[in-house]
C-alpha cells in the first residue's frame, strides 16, 4: 500500500480487481480510512463473503462481472480510478484475454494513477534460481501435490515477468516493471 500512497495519496478511489473476499479492500480501508473501493469478481461465494464483510460500509461497492467479458467495465460505478489493485487472480487467464484485460485496466486508471498486480509470474531469465526454488526441501513436495490437485494455472499458459512488464506498456501504461519478487511470485507496478 506504500506504493499507492506515494503515487495517489491517502484517499484514493480504488478498483479491487478480481476481489474475491475483499482482502485488498480490507487492507486498503484499514490504512486509508478516506479511501473508496469498488470490488469486482464473478465468484458468487466469494462475493457473498465480501458482502458480509462490508455490509453497511458506504465506502465499498461490490460488482459481479466476468473479466473475460469485453463489456465488464460498463458495470462499474466509475469511469476512472486512482489505483487498480489485484492479487493472485489473473494467473487463471490465458495470454490473449489477459492482454485484453491489461488494455481495459489502462483505460480505467486515471492519468498519473497506478496499477498493481501481485501474482504468480516466473522470471525466465533465472533458470538456475528457479530450479533451486523448485527443489526447496520444505516446499518441493507440497508444491508438487498442489499441481496434482489443481493442475497448472491457465492450462500452463503462464506468462513470464518480462511479458507482464511489457504488455501493460503496449496497452497504454507509460511505465511498468516488477518492484518485488520471489522465484515464483511478483508484484508488478504500472503507471499511467
mmCIF file of C-alpha atoms in Angstrom:
data_model
loop_
_atom_site.group_PDB
_atom_site.id
_atom_site.type_symbol
_atom_site.label_atom_id
_atom_site.label_comp_id
_atom_site.label_asym_id
_atom_site.label_seq_id
_atom_site.Cartn_x
_atom_site.Cartn_y
_atom_site.Cartn_z
ATOM 1 C CA UNK A 1 0.000 0.000 0.000
ATOM 2 C CA UNK A 2 3.010 2.261 0.320
ATOM 3 C CA UNK A 3 3.242 2.491 -3.460
ATOM 4 C CA UNK A 4 -0.421 3.515 -3.664
ATOM 5 C CA UNK A 5 0.093 6.276 -1.093
ATOM 6 C CA UNK A 6 3.261 7.504 -2.789
ATOM 7 C CA UNK A 7 1.551 7.772 -6.169
ATOM 8 C CA UNK A 8 -2.077 8.739 -5.463
ATOM 9 C CA UNK A 9 -2.263 9.828 -1.818
ATOM 10 C CA UNK A 10 -4.281 8.705 1.188
ATOM 11 C CA UNK A 11 -7.849 8.989 -0.139
ATOM 12 C CA UNK A 12 -7.744 7.015 -3.388
ATOM 13 C CA UNK A 13 -10.633 5.656 -5.411
ATOM 14 C CA UNK A 14 -9.578 2.029 -5.927
ATOM 15 C CA UNK A 15 -10.748 -0.808 -8.132
ATOM 16 C CA UNK A 16 -10.120 -4.141 -6.384
ATOM 17 C CA UNK A 17 -9.894 -6.351 -9.483
ATOM 18 C CA UNK A 18 -10.964 -9.987 -9.002
ATOM 19 C CA UNK A 19 -11.579 -9.009 -5.384
ATOM 20 C CA UNK A 20 -12.608 -12.398 -4.039
ATOM 21 C CA UNK A 21 -13.481 -11.979 -0.361
ATOM 22 C CA UNK A 22 -12.165 -8.405 -0.294
ATOM 23 C CA UNK A 23 -8.772 -8.874 1.311
ATOM 24 C CA UNK A 24 -7.198 -5.988 -0.617
ATOM 25 C CA UNK A 25 -10.125 -3.703 0.198
ATOM 26 C CA UNK A 26 -9.863 -4.622 3.888
ATOM 27 C CA UNK A 27 -6.179 -3.672 3.951
ATOM 28 C CA UNK A 28 -6.831 -0.545 1.886
ATOM 29 C CA UNK A 29 -9.513 0.803 4.223
ATOM 30 C CA UNK A 30 -7.525 -0.054 7.350
ATOM 31 C CA UNK A 31 -4.625 2.020 6.062
ATOM 32 C CA UNK A 32 -6.632 4.733 4.273
ATOM 33 C CA UNK A 33 -9.970 5.361 6.047
ATOM 34 C CA UNK A 34 -10.889 8.022 3.462
ATOM 35 C CA UNK A 35 -10.419 5.658 0.503
ATOM 36 C CA UNK A 36 -13.254 4.144 -1.503
ATOM 37 C CA UNK A 37 -13.184 0.759 -3.195
ATOM 38 C CA UNK A 38 -15.079 -0.974 -5.950
ATOM 39 C CA UNK A 39 -14.595 -4.728 -5.758
ATOM 40 C CA UNK A 40 -15.320 -6.732 -8.896
ATOM 41 C CA UNK A 41 -15.456 -10.519 -9.147
ATOM 42 C CA UNK A 42 -17.512 -13.277 -10.757
ATOM 43 C CA UNK A 43 -17.475 -15.880 -7.971
ATOM 44 C CA UNK A 44 -20.796 -15.687 -6.087
ATOM 45 C CA UNK A 45 -19.465 -17.462 -2.988
ATOM 46 C CA UNK A 46 -16.503 -15.111 -2.612
ATOM 47 C CA UNK A 47 -18.687 -12.078 -3.258
ATOM 48 C CA UNK A 48 -21.158 -13.278 -0.596
ATOM 49 C CA UNK A 49 -18.299 -13.313 1.924
ATOM 50 C CA UNK A 50 -17.229 -9.835 0.797
ATOM 51 C CA UNK A 51 -20.814 -8.581 1.092
ATOM 52 C CA UNK A 52 -20.926 -9.838 4.674
ATOM 53 C CA UNK A 53 -17.600 -8.206 5.460
ATOM 54 C CA UNK A 54 -18.529 -4.803 4.054
ATOM 55 C CA UNK A 55 -22.271 -4.673 4.814
ATOM 56 C CA UNK A 56 -23.209 -1.107 5.699
ATOM 57 C CA UNK A 57 -19.839 0.363 4.645
ATOM 58 C CA UNK A 58 -20.669 3.023 2.063
ATOM 59 C CA UNK A 59 -17.003 3.234 1.042
ATOM 60 C CA UNK A 60 -17.319 -0.163 -0.676
ATOM 61 C CA UNK A 61 -19.274 -1.147 -3.777
ATOM 62 C CA UNK A 62 -19.247 -4.751 -4.985
ATOM 63 C CA UNK A 63 -19.878 -5.646 -8.622
ATOM 64 C CA UNK A 64 -20.483 -9.019 -10.237
ATOM 65 C CA UNK A 65 -18.729 -9.200 -13.604
ATOM 66 C CA UNK A 66 -16.728 -11.609 -15.750
ATOM 67 C CA UNK A 67 -13.338 -10.061 -16.550
ATOM 68 C CA UNK A 68 -13.296 -12.019 -19.825
ATOM 69 C CA UNK A 69 -16.435 -10.185 -20.961
ATOM 70 C CA UNK A 70 -15.292 -7.179 -23.012
ATOM 71 C CA UNK A 71 -18.109 -5.063 -21.554
ATOM 72 C CA UNK A 72 -17.338 -5.680 -17.862
ATOM 73 C CA UNK A 73 -16.102 -2.087 -17.266
ATOM 74 C CA UNK A 74 -19.606 -0.795 -18.094
ATOM 75 C CA UNK A 75 -20.837 -2.436 -14.871
ATOM 76 C CA UNK A 76 -18.517 -0.305 -12.717
ATOM 77 C CA UNK A 77 -19.850 2.753 -10.867
ATOM 78 C CA UNK A 78 -16.929 4.948 -12.017
ATOM 79 C CA UNK A 79 -15.182 5.542 -15.341
ATOM 80 C CA UNK A 80 -11.753 6.007 -13.775
ATOM 81 C CA UNK A 81 -9.801 5.003 -10.688
ATOM 82 C CA UNK A 82 -6.711 6.314 -8.939
ATOM 83 C CA UNK A 83 -5.487 2.753 -8.479
ATOM 84 C CA UNK A 84 -6.404 -0.712 -9.700
ATOM 85 C CA UNK A 85 -5.127 -3.465 -7.411
ATOM 86 C CA UNK A 86 -5.231 -7.248 -7.779
ATOM 87 C CA UNK A 87 -3.556 -10.242 -6.182
ATOM 88 C CA UNK A 88 -3.260 -13.924 -7.066
ATOM 89 C CA UNK A 89 -6.112 -13.940 -9.555
ATOM 90 C CA UNK A 90 -5.034 -13.017 -13.072
ATOM 91 C CA UNK A 91 -2.834 -16.112 -13.499
ATOM 92 C CA UNK A 92 -6.029 -18.027 -14.328
ATOM 93 C CA UNK A 93 -6.323 -16.081 -17.610
ATOM 94 C CA UNK A 94 -4.601 -17.089 -20.839
ATOM 95 C CA UNK A 95 -2.315 -14.548 -22.537
ATOM 96 C CA UNK A 96 -4.775 -13.094 -25.035
ATOM 97 C CA UNK A 97 -7.601 -12.366 -22.573
ATOM 98 C CA UNK A 98 -5.028 -11.167 -20.042
ATOM 99 C CA UNK A 99 -3.506 -8.760 -22.576
ATOM 100 C CA UNK A 100 -7.013 -7.505 -23.388
ATOM 101 C CA UNK A 101 -7.687 -7.066 -19.670
ATOM 102 C CA UNK A 102 -4.487 -5.036 -19.268
ATOM 103 C CA UNK A 103 -5.777 -2.739 -22.018
ATOM 104 C CA UNK A 104 -9.120 -2.344 -20.257
ATOM 105 C CA UNK A 105 -7.371 -1.611 -16.965
ATOM 106 C CA UNK A 106 -5.222 1.019 -18.694
ATOM 107 C CA UNK A 107 -8.456 2.666 -19.794
ATOM 108 C CA UNK A 108 -9.725 2.729 -16.203
ATOM 109 C CA UNK A 109 -6.619 4.092 -14.463
ATOM 110 C CA UNK A 110 -6.572 7.890 -14.467
ATOM 111 C CA UNK A 111 -3.564 9.816 -15.755
ATOM 112 C CA UNK A 112 -0.961 9.636 -13.005
ATOM 113 C CA UNK A 113 -2.674 6.598 -11.481
ATOM 114 C CA UNK A 114 -1.280 3.176 -10.681
ATOM 115 C CA UNK A 115 -1.979 -0.499 -11.411
ATOM 116 C CA UNK A 116 -0.525 -3.200 -9.180
ATOM 117 C CA UNK A 117 -0.703 -6.925 -9.866
ATOM 118 C CA UNK A 118 0.724 -9.356 -7.290
ATOM 119 C CA UNK A 119 0.639 -12.796 -8.839
ATOM 120 C CA UNK A 120 2.440 -15.935 -9.941
ATOM 121 C CA UNK A 121 4.996 -14.849 -12.550
ATOM 122 C CA UNK A 122 8.161 -16.778 -13.264
ATOM 123 C CA UNK A 123 11.312 -14.903 -14.228
ATOM 124 C CA UNK A 124 12.539 -16.962 -17.176
ATOM 125 C CA UNK A 125 15.900 -15.184 -17.140
ATOM 126 C CA UNK A 126 16.872 -17.008 -13.912
ATOM 127 C CA UNK A 127 16.551 -20.750 -14.664
ATOM 128 C CA UNK A 128 19.099 -21.903 -12.072
ATOM 129 C CA UNK A 129 17.463 -19.875 -9.294
ATOM 130 C CA UNK A 130 14.049 -21.163 -10.382
ATOM 131 C CA UNK A 131 15.335 -24.746 -10.264
ATOM 132 C CA UNK A 132 16.760 -24.258 -6.765
ATOM 133 C CA UNK A 133 13.431 -22.878 -5.592
ATOM 134 C CA UNK A 134 11.587 -25.841 -7.143
ATOM 135 C CA UNK A 135 13.854 -28.198 -5.207
ATOM 136 C CA UNK A 136 13.382 -26.442 -1.849
ATOM 137 C CA UNK A 137 13.280 -29.221 0.768
ATOM 138 C CA UNK A 138 10.299 -27.708 2.570
ATOM 139 C CA UNK A 139 8.163 -26.617 -0.391
ATOM 140 C CA UNK A 140 9.001 -29.005 -3.250
ATOM 141 C CA UNK A 141 6.664 -31.825 -2.188
ATOM 142 C CA UNK A 142 3.669 -29.642 -1.174
ATOM 143 C CA UNK A 143 4.027 -27.667 -4.404
ATOM 144 C CA UNK A 144 4.028 -30.864 -6.467
ATOM 145 C CA UNK A 145 0.895 -32.052 -4.616
ATOM 146 C CA UNK A 146 -0.775 -28.681 -5.241
ATOM 147 C CA UNK A 147 -0.302 -29.135 -9.001
ATOM 148 C CA UNK A 148 -1.712 -32.680 -8.741
ATOM 149 C CA UNK A 149 -4.832 -31.296 -7.066
ATOM 150 C CA UNK A 150 -5.420 -28.111 -9.061
ATOM 151 C CA UNK A 151 -3.475 -28.619 -12.252
ATOM 152 C CA UNK A 152 -1.489 -25.897 -13.933
ATOM 153 C CA UNK A 153 -2.942 -22.388 -13.982
ATOM 154 C CA UNK A 154 -4.417 -21.302 -17.318
ATOM 155 C CA UNK A 155 -3.525 -24.722 -18.745
ATOM 156 C CA UNK A 156 0.166 -23.922 -18.393
ATOM 157 C CA UNK A 157 -0.064 -20.579 -20.204
ATOM 158 C CA UNK A 158 1.910 -18.682 -17.566
ATOM 159 C CA UNK A 159 3.462 -15.515 -18.999
ATOM 160 C CA UNK A 160 6.856 -14.501 -17.674
ATOM 161 C CA UNK A 161 7.647 -11.463 -15.563
ATOM 162 C CA UNK A 162 9.071 -9.866 -18.700
ATOM 163 C CA UNK A 163 5.776 -10.400 -20.559
ATOM 164 C CA UNK A 164 3.817 -8.854 -17.683
ATOM 165 C CA UNK A 165 6.116 -5.812 -17.690
ATOM 166 C CA UNK A 166 5.978 -5.369 -21.483
ATOM 167 C CA UNK A 167 2.283 -5.868 -22.264
ATOM 168 C CA UNK A 168 0.846 -3.168 -19.954
ATOM 169 C CA UNK A 169 3.157 -0.639 -21.665
ATOM 170 C CA UNK A 170 1.887 -1.829 -25.049
ATOM 171 C CA UNK A 171 -1.695 -1.454 -23.797
ATOM 172 C CA UNK A 172 -1.476 2.134 -22.561
ATOM 173 C CA UNK A 173 0.615 2.389 -19.408
ATOM 174 C CA UNK A 174 3.611 4.724 -19.548
ATOM 175 C CA UNK A 175 5.763 2.549 -17.292
ATOM 176 C CA UNK A 176 5.574 -0.977 -15.891
ATOM 177 C CA UNK A 177 8.036 -3.172 -14.043
ATOM 178 C CA UNK A 178 8.353 -5.659 -11.227
ATOM 179 C CA UNK A 179 9.009 -3.955 -7.894
ATOM 180 C CA UNK A 180 9.237 -7.036 -5.675
ATOM 181 C CA UNK A 181 9.630 -10.711 -6.477
ATOM 182 C CA UNK A 182 10.380 -14.226 -5.302
ATOM 183 C CA UNK A 183 11.256 -17.145 -7.580
ATOM 184 C CA UNK A 184 7.561 -17.727 -8.345
ATOM 185 C CA UNK A 185 5.684 -14.528 -7.455
ATOM 186 C CA UNK A 186 5.999 -10.901 -8.490
ATOM 187 C CA UNK A 187 4.471 -7.551 -7.645
ATOM 188 C CA UNK A 188 4.130 -5.613 -10.888
ATOM 189 C CA UNK A 189 3.652 -1.845 -10.758
ATOM 190 C CA UNK A 190 2.386 0.065 -13.793
ATOM 191 C CA UNK A 191 1.781 3.817 -14.002
ATOM 192 C CA UNK A 192 -0.152 5.964 -16.453
#
